[in-house]
Coordinates of C-alpha atoms and ligand atoms in Angstrom, one line a residue:
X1 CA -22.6 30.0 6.0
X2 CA -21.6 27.7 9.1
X3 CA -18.9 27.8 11.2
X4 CA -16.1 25.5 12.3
X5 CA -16.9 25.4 15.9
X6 CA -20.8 25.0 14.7
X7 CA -19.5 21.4 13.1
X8 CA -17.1 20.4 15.6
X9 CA -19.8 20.5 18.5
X10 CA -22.2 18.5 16.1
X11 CA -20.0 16.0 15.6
X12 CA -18.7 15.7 19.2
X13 CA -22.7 15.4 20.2
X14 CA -22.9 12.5 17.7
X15 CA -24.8 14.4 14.9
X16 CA -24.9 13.7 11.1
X17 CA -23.3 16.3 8.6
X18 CA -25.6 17.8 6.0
X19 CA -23.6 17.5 2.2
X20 CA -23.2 21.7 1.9
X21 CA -21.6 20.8 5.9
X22 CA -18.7 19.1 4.7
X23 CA -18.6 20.8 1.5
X24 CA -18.3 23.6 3.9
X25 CA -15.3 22.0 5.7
X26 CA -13.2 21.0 2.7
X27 CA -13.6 24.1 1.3
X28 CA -12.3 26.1 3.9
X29 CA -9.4 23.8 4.3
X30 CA -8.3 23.9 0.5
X31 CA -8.7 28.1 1.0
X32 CA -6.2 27.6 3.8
X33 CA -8.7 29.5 6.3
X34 CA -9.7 26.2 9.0
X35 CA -7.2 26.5 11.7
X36 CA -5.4 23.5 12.3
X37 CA -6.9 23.2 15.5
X38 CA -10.5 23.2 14.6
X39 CA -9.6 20.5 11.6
X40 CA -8.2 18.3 14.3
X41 CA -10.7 18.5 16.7
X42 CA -13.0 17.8 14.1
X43 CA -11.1 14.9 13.1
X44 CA -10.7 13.5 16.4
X45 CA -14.7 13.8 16.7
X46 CA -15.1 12.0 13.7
X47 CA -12.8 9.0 15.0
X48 CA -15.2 8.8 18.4
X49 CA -18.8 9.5 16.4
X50 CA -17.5 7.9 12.8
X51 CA -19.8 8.9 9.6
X52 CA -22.6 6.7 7.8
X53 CA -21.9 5.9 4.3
X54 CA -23.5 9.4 3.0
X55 CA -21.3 11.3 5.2
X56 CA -18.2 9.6 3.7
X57 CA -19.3 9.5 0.1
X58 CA -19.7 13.3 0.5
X59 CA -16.5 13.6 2.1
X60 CA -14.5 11.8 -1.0
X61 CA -16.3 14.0 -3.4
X62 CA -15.5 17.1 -1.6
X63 CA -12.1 15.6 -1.2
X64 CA -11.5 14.8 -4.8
X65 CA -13.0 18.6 -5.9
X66 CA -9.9 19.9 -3.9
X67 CA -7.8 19.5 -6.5
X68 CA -7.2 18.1 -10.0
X69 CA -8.5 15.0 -11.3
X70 CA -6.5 13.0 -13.6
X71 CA -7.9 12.2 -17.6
X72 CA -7.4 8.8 -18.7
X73 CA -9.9 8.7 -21.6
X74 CA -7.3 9.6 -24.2
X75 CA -6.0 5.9 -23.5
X76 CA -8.0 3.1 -25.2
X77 CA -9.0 0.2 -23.0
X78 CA -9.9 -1.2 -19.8
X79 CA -7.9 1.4 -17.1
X80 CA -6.9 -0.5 -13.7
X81 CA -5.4 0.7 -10.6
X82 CA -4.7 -1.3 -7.5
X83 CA -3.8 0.1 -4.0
X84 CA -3.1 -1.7 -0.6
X85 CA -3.9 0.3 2.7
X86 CA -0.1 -0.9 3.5
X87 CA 1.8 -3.0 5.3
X88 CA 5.5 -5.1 5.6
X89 CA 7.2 -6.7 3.0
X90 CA 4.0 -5.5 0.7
X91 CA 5.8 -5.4 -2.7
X92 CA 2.9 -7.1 -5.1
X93 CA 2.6 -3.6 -7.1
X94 CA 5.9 -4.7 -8.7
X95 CA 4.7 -7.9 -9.3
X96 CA 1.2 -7.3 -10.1
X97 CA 0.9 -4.2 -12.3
X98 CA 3.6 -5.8 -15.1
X99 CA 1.3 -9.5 -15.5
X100 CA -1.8 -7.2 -15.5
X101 CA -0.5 -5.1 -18.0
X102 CA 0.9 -7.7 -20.3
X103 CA -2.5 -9.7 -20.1
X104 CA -4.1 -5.7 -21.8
X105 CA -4.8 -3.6 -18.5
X106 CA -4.0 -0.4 -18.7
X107 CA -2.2 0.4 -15.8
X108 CA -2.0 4.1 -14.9
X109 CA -1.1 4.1 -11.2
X110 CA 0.1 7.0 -8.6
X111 CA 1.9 5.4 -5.7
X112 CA 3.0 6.7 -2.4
X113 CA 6.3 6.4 0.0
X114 CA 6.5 4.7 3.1
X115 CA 6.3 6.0 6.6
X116 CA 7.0 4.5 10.3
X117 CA 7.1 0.7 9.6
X118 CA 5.0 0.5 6.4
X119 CA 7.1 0.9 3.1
X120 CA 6.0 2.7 -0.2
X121 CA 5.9 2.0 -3.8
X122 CA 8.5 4.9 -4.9
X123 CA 10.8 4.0 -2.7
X124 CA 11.2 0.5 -4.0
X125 CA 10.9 1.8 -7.4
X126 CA 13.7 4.3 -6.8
X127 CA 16.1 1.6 -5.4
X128 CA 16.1 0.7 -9.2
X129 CA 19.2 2.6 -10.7
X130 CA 18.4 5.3 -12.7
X131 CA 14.8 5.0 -12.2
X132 CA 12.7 8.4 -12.2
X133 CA 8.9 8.4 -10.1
X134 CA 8.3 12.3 -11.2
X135 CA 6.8 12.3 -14.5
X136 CA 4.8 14.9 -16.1
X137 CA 0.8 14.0 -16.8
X138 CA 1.7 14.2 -20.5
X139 CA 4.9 11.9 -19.9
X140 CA 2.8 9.5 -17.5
X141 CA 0.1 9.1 -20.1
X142 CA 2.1 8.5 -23.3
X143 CA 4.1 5.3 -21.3
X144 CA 0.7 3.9 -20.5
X145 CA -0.4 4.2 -24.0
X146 CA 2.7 2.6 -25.8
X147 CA 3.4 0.1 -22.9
X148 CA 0.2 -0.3 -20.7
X149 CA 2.4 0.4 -17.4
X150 CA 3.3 3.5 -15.3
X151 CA 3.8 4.0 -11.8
X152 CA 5.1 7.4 -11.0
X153 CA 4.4 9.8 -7.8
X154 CA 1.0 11.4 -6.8
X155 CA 1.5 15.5 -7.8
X156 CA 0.8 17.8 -5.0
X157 CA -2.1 18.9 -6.8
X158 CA -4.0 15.7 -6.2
X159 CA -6.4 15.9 -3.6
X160 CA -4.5 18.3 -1.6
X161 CA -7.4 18.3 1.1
X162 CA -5.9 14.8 2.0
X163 CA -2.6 16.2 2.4
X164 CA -3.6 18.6 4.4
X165 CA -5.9 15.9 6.8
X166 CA -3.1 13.3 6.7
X167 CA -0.5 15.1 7.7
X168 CA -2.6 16.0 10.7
X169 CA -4.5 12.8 11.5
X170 CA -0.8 11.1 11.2
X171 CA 0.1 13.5 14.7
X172 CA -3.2 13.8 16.5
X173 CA -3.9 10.0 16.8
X174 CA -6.7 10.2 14.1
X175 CA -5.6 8.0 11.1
X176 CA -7.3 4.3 11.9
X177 CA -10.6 5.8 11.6
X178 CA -13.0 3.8 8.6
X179 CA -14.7 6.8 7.1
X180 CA -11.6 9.0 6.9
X181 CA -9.6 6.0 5.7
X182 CA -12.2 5.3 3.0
X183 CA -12.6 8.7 2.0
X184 CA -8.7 9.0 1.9
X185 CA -8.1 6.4 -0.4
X186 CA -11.1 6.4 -2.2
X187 CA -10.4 10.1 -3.2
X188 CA -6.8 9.6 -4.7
X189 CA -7.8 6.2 -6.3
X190 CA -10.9 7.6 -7.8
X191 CA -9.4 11.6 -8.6
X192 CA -6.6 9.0 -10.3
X193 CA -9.1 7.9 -13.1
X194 CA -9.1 4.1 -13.6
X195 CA -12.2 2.3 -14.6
X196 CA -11.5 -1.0 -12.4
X197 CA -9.7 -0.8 -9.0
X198 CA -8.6 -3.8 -6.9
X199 CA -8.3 -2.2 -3.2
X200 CA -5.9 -4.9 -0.7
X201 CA -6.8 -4.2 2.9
X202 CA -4.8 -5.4 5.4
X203 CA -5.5 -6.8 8.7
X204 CA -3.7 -7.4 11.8
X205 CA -0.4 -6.5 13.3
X206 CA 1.4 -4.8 10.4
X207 CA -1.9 -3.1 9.5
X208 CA -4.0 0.0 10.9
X209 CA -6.9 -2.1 11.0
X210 CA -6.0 -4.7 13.3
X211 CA -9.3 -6.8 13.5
X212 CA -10.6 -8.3 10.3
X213 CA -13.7 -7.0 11.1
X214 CA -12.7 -3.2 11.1
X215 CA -11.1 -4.1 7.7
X216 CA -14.1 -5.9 5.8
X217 CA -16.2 -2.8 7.2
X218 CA -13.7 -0.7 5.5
X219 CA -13.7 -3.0 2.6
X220 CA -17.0 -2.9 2.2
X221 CA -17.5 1.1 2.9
X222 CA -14.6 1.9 0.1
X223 CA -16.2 -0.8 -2.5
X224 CA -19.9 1.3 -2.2
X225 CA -18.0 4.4 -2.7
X226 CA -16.3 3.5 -5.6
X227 CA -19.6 1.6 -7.2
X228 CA -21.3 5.4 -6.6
X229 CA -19.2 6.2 -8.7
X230 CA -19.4 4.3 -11.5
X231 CA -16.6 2.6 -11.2
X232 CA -15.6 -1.4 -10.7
X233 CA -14.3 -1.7 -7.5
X234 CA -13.1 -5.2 -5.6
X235 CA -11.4 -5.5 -2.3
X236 CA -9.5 -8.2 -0.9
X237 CA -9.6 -8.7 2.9
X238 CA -5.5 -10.4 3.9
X239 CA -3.5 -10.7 6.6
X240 CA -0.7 -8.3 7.7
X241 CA -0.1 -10.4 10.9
X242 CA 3.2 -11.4 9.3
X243 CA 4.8 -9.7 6.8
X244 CA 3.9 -10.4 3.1
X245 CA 7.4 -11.1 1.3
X246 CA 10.8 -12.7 2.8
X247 CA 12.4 -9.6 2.2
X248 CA 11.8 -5.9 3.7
X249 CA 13.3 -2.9 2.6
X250 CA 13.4 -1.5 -0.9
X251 CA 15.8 -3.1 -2.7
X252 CA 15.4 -6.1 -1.2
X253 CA 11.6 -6.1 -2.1
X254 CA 12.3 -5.5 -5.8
X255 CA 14.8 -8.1 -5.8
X256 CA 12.0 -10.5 -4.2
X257 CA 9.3 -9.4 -7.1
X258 CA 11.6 -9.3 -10.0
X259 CA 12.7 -13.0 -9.0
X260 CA 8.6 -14.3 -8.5
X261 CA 8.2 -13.0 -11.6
X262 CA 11.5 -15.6 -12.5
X263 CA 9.7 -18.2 -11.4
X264 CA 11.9 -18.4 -8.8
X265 CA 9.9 -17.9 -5.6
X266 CA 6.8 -20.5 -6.4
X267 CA 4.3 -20.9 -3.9
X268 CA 5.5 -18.0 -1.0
X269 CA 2.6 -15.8 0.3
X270 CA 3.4 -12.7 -1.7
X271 CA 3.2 -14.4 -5.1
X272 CA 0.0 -16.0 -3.8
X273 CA -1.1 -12.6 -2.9
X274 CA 0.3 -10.8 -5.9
X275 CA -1.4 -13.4 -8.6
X276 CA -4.6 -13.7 -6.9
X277 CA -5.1 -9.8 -6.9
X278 CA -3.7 -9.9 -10.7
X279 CA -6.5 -12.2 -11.7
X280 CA -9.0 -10.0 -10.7
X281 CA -8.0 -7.0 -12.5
X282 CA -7.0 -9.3 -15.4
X283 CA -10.9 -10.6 -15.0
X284 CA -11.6 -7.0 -14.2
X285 CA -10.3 -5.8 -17.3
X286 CA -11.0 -8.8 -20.3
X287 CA -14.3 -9.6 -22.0
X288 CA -15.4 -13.0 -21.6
X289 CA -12.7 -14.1 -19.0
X290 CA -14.1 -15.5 -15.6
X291 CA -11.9 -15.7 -12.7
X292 CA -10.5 -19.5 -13.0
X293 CA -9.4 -18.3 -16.4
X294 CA -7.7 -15.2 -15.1
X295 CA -5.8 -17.2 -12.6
X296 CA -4.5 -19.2 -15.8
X297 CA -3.7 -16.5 -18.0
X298 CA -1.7 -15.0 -15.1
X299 CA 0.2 -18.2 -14.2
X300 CA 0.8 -18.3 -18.3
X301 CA 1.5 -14.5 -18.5
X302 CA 4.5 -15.0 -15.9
X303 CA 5.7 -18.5 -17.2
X304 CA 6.0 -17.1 -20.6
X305 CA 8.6 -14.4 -19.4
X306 CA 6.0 -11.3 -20.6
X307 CA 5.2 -10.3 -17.3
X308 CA 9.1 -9.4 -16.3
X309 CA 9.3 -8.4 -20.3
X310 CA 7.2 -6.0 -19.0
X311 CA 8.7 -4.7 -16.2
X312 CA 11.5 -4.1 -18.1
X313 CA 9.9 -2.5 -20.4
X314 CA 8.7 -0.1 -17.8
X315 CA 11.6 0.2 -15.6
X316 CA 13.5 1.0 -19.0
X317 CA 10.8 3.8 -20.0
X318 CA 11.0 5.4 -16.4
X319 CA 15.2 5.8 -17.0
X320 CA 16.2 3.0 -15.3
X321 CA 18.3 -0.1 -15.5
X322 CA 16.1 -2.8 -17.0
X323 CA 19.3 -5.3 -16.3
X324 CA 18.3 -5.4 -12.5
X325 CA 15.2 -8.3 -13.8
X326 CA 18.4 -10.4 -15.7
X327 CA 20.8 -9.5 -12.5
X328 CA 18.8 -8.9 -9.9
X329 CA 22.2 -8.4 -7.7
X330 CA 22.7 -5.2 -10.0
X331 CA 20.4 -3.7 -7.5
X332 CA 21.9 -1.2 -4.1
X333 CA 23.5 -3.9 -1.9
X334 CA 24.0 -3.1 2.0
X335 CA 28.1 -3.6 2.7
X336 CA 27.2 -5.9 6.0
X337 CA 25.2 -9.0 6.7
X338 CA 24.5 -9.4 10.1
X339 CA 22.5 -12.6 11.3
X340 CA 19.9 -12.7 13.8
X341 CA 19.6 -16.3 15.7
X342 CA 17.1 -17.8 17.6
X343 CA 18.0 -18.5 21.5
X344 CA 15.0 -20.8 22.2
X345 CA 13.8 -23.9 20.3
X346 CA 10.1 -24.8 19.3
X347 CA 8.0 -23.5 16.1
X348 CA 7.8 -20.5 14.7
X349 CA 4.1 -19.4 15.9
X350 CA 4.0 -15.7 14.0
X351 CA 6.6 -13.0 12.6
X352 CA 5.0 -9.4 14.5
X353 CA 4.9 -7.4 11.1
X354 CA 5.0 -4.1 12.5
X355 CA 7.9 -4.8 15.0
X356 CA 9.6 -6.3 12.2
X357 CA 8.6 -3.0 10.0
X358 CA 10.3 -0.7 13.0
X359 CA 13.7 -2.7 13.0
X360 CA 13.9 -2.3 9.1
X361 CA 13.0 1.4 9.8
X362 CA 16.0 1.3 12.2
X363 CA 18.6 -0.1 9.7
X364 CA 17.5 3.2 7.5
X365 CA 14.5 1.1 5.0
X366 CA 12.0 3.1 6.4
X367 CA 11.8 6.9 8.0
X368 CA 10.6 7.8 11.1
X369 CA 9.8 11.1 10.1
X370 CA 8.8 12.4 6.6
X371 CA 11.9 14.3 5.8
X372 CA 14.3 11.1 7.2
X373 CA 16.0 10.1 3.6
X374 CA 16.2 6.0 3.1
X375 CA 18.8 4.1 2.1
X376 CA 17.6 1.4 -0.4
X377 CA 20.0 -0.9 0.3
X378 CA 19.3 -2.1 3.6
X379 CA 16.6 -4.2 5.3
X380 CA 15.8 -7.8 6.4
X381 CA 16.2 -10.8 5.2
X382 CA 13.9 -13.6 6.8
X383 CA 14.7 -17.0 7.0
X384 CA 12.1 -18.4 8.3
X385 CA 8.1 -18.9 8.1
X386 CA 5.1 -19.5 10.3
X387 CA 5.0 -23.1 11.4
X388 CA 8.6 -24.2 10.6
X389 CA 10.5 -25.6 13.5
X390 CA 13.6 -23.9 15.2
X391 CA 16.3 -24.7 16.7
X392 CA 18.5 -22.5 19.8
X393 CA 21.1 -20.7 17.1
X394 CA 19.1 -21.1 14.2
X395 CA 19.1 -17.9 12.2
X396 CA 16.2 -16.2 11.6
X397 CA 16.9 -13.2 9.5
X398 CA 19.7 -11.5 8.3
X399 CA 20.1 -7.7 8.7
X400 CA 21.6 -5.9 5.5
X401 CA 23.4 -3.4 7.3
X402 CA 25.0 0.4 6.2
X403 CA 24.8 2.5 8.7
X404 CA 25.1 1.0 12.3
X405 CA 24.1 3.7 14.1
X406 CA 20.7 2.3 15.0
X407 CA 21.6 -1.2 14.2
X408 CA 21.3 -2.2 18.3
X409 CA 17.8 -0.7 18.3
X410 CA 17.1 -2.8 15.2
X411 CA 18.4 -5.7 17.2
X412 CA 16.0 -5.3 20.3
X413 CA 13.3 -4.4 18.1
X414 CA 13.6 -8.1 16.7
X415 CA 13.8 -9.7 19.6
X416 CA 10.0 -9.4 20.6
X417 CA 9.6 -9.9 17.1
X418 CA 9.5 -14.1 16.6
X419 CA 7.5 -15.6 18.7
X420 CA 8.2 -19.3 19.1
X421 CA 5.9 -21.5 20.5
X422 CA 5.7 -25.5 21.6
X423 CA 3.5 -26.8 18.8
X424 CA 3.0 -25.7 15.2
X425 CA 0.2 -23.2 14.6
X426 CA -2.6 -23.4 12.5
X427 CA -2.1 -21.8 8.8
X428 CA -5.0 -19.8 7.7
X429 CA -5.3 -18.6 4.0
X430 CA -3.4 -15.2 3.4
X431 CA -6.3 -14.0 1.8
X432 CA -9.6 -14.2 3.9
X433 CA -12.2 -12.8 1.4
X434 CA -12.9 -10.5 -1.6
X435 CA -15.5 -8.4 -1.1
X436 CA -17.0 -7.4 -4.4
Ligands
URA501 N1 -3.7 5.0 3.2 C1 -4.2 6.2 2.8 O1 -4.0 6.6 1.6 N2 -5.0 6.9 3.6 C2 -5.2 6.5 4.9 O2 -6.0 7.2 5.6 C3 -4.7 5.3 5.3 C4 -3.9 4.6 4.5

């Protein structure tokens, strides 16, 4: 038997936790009997000391034993899951999970909502008219078996420990720590059940890991954990300096996917992003098909119409209105368009993702505190891209505006949110390296 204060101070002195340590910690945490105060000083040593890869492999398990684990060998096939560590303008799950699908993943994915300036999956699914996140297990399971495709909301029951730790680490300055990242993640991706995961972590100004250092080391720590495991696991180091699509906020990110996946928005970042991760879950998930063909069969899958076939398919399934991929417009639409202008001329030299994340936040896309409701309608439209010139009066975004309560403080957030410089920048790939 230990005691909390026993495992804080060993921490704080830079110790290593024994296995029946943690399992020690967890455990009292998911019996409700670790103060709060004791978990978050022992979270905060963690952050200073860290964990080796033991330590956090430990952790995930313990994490995952919390609570229930989801089943997925009643469905036949390859079972893939993706998850991004999040960012701006990150809508590829709407893009990605219907082309993987339709090339025969099975894609059985739990997605979160969105906090501060990052946004989240079932909010941009629940923009969709009609469209329902909660399904049972049994309900989830029986859409991935007929169509290959559900996304639907994490039950409580899931890894509760990281409910509890998150909810904490998110007010006591502890969340861009690696091990308790990895261990967070890992635990609901791998308690989630899928045989091949494709992990997207972001680095730089939108992202918690700003240096793409810190992000291959958590790369690379969640990709061991997951191999432990048994299971295929690939990461993606790429860039949240900017935001990924044109469009933030919820409604306005499933308009942007539903209209890649129309062909309509060839060559942007996010449907470079969105098809690269694609092809390695489709390569993930196919006998015989390398990489170069997986790029293909995506490119072919979305050309052919299947991919938004099968969005439909799933938005139509989850009770909503599979018209929005005909009509994207049928989507919430914000009653005001204000534009936002440049006053100075010269290149634009980067887009601040987060800032831009806070000023869609402000306009009502985001919530700055977990009960704050969202309206799906609003958001930002940009206009422009790294490296294109600008001119004094140009506009650079356009605000979809409801509410203009906060639509001033949405305003000032934006202004130190272009920066333009004299000369163009360099462009570096979105995607720096997969780490597999
Ligand atoms: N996303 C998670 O699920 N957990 C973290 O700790 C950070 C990002």
């Amino acid at each position: 038997m230990f005691h909390p204060v026993q495992l804080i101070l060993k921490k704080r002195n830079g110790g290593k936790h024994t296995p029946e340590e943690i399992r020690f910690l967890i455990g009292e945490l998911s019996q409700g009997r670790l103060e709060n105060y004791q978990l978050a000083a022992w979270l905060m040593a963690v952050w200073f000391r860290g964990m080796d890869d033991e330590e956090t492999d430990v952790l995930t398990q313990a994490m995952i034993e919390s609570g229930d684990q989801v089943d997925l060998s009643s469905i036949e096939g390859v079972k893939v899951d993706k998850h991004s560590t999040g960012g701006v303008g990150d809508g590829t799950t709407l893009v990605i999970a219907p082309i993987v699908a339709a090339a025969g993943g099975r894609v059985a994915k739990m997605s979160g909502r969105g906090l501060g300036h990052t946004g989240g999956t079932l909010d941009k699914l629940e923009a969709i008219p009609g469209m329902r996140v909660d399904l049972s297990q049994n309900e989830f399971l029986e859409q991935v078996r007929k169509i290959g495709l559900a996304v639907i909301s994490q039950t409580g029951k899931l890894v509760p420990a990281d409910g509890a730790m998150y909810a904490l680490r998110d007010v006591t300055g502890t969340v861009d720590s690696i091990p308790l990242i990895a261990a967070s993640v890992m635990s609901k991706k791998l308690a989630c059940g899928a045989d091949a995961i494709v992990l997207d972590v972001k680095f730089g100004h939108g992202a918690f890991m700003k240096e793409l250092a810190d992000a291959r080391k958590l790369a690379e720590t969640m990709v061991a954990i997951g191999r432990l495991r048994g299971r295929k696991v690939r990461a993606a180091l790429s860039s949240m300096e900017e935001p990924l699509g044109s469009q933030i906020g919820n409604a306005l990110e499933v308009d942007e996917g539903i209209r890649i996946l129309r062909g309509e928005r060839k060559g942007t970042g996010l449907e470079k992003v969105a098809y690269e991760l694609a092809a390695h879950l489709v390569e993930m998930s196919s006998q015989g098909v390398d990489l170069n063909a997986a790029r293909q069969k995506v490119a072919q899958i979305v050309s052919s119409g299947q991919a938004l076939q099968k969005l439909g398919d799933m938005i139509e399934a989850q009770g909503g209105d599979r018209r929005v991929c005909d009509d994207p417009l049928r989507l919430p639409q914000a009653a005001r368009k204000v534009e936002f202008k440049a006053d100075k001329a010269g290149f634009l030299g980067g887009l601040a993702a987060e800032t831009i994340g806070t000023a869609a936040m402000w306009l009502g896309a985001g919530r700055r505190t977990k009960s704050d409701k969202i309206d799906p309608a609003v958001g930002i439209v940009l206009q422009v891209e790294k490296g294109n010139p600008v001119q004094v009066g140009q506009t650079l975004a356009v605000l979809h505006v409801n509410d203009e309560t906060h639509l001033q403080s949405a305003q000032q957030a934006l202004q130190g949110a272009f920066n333009i410089v004299p000369e163009s920048p360099p462009r570096e790939p979105l995607i720096r390296d997969v780490i597999l």
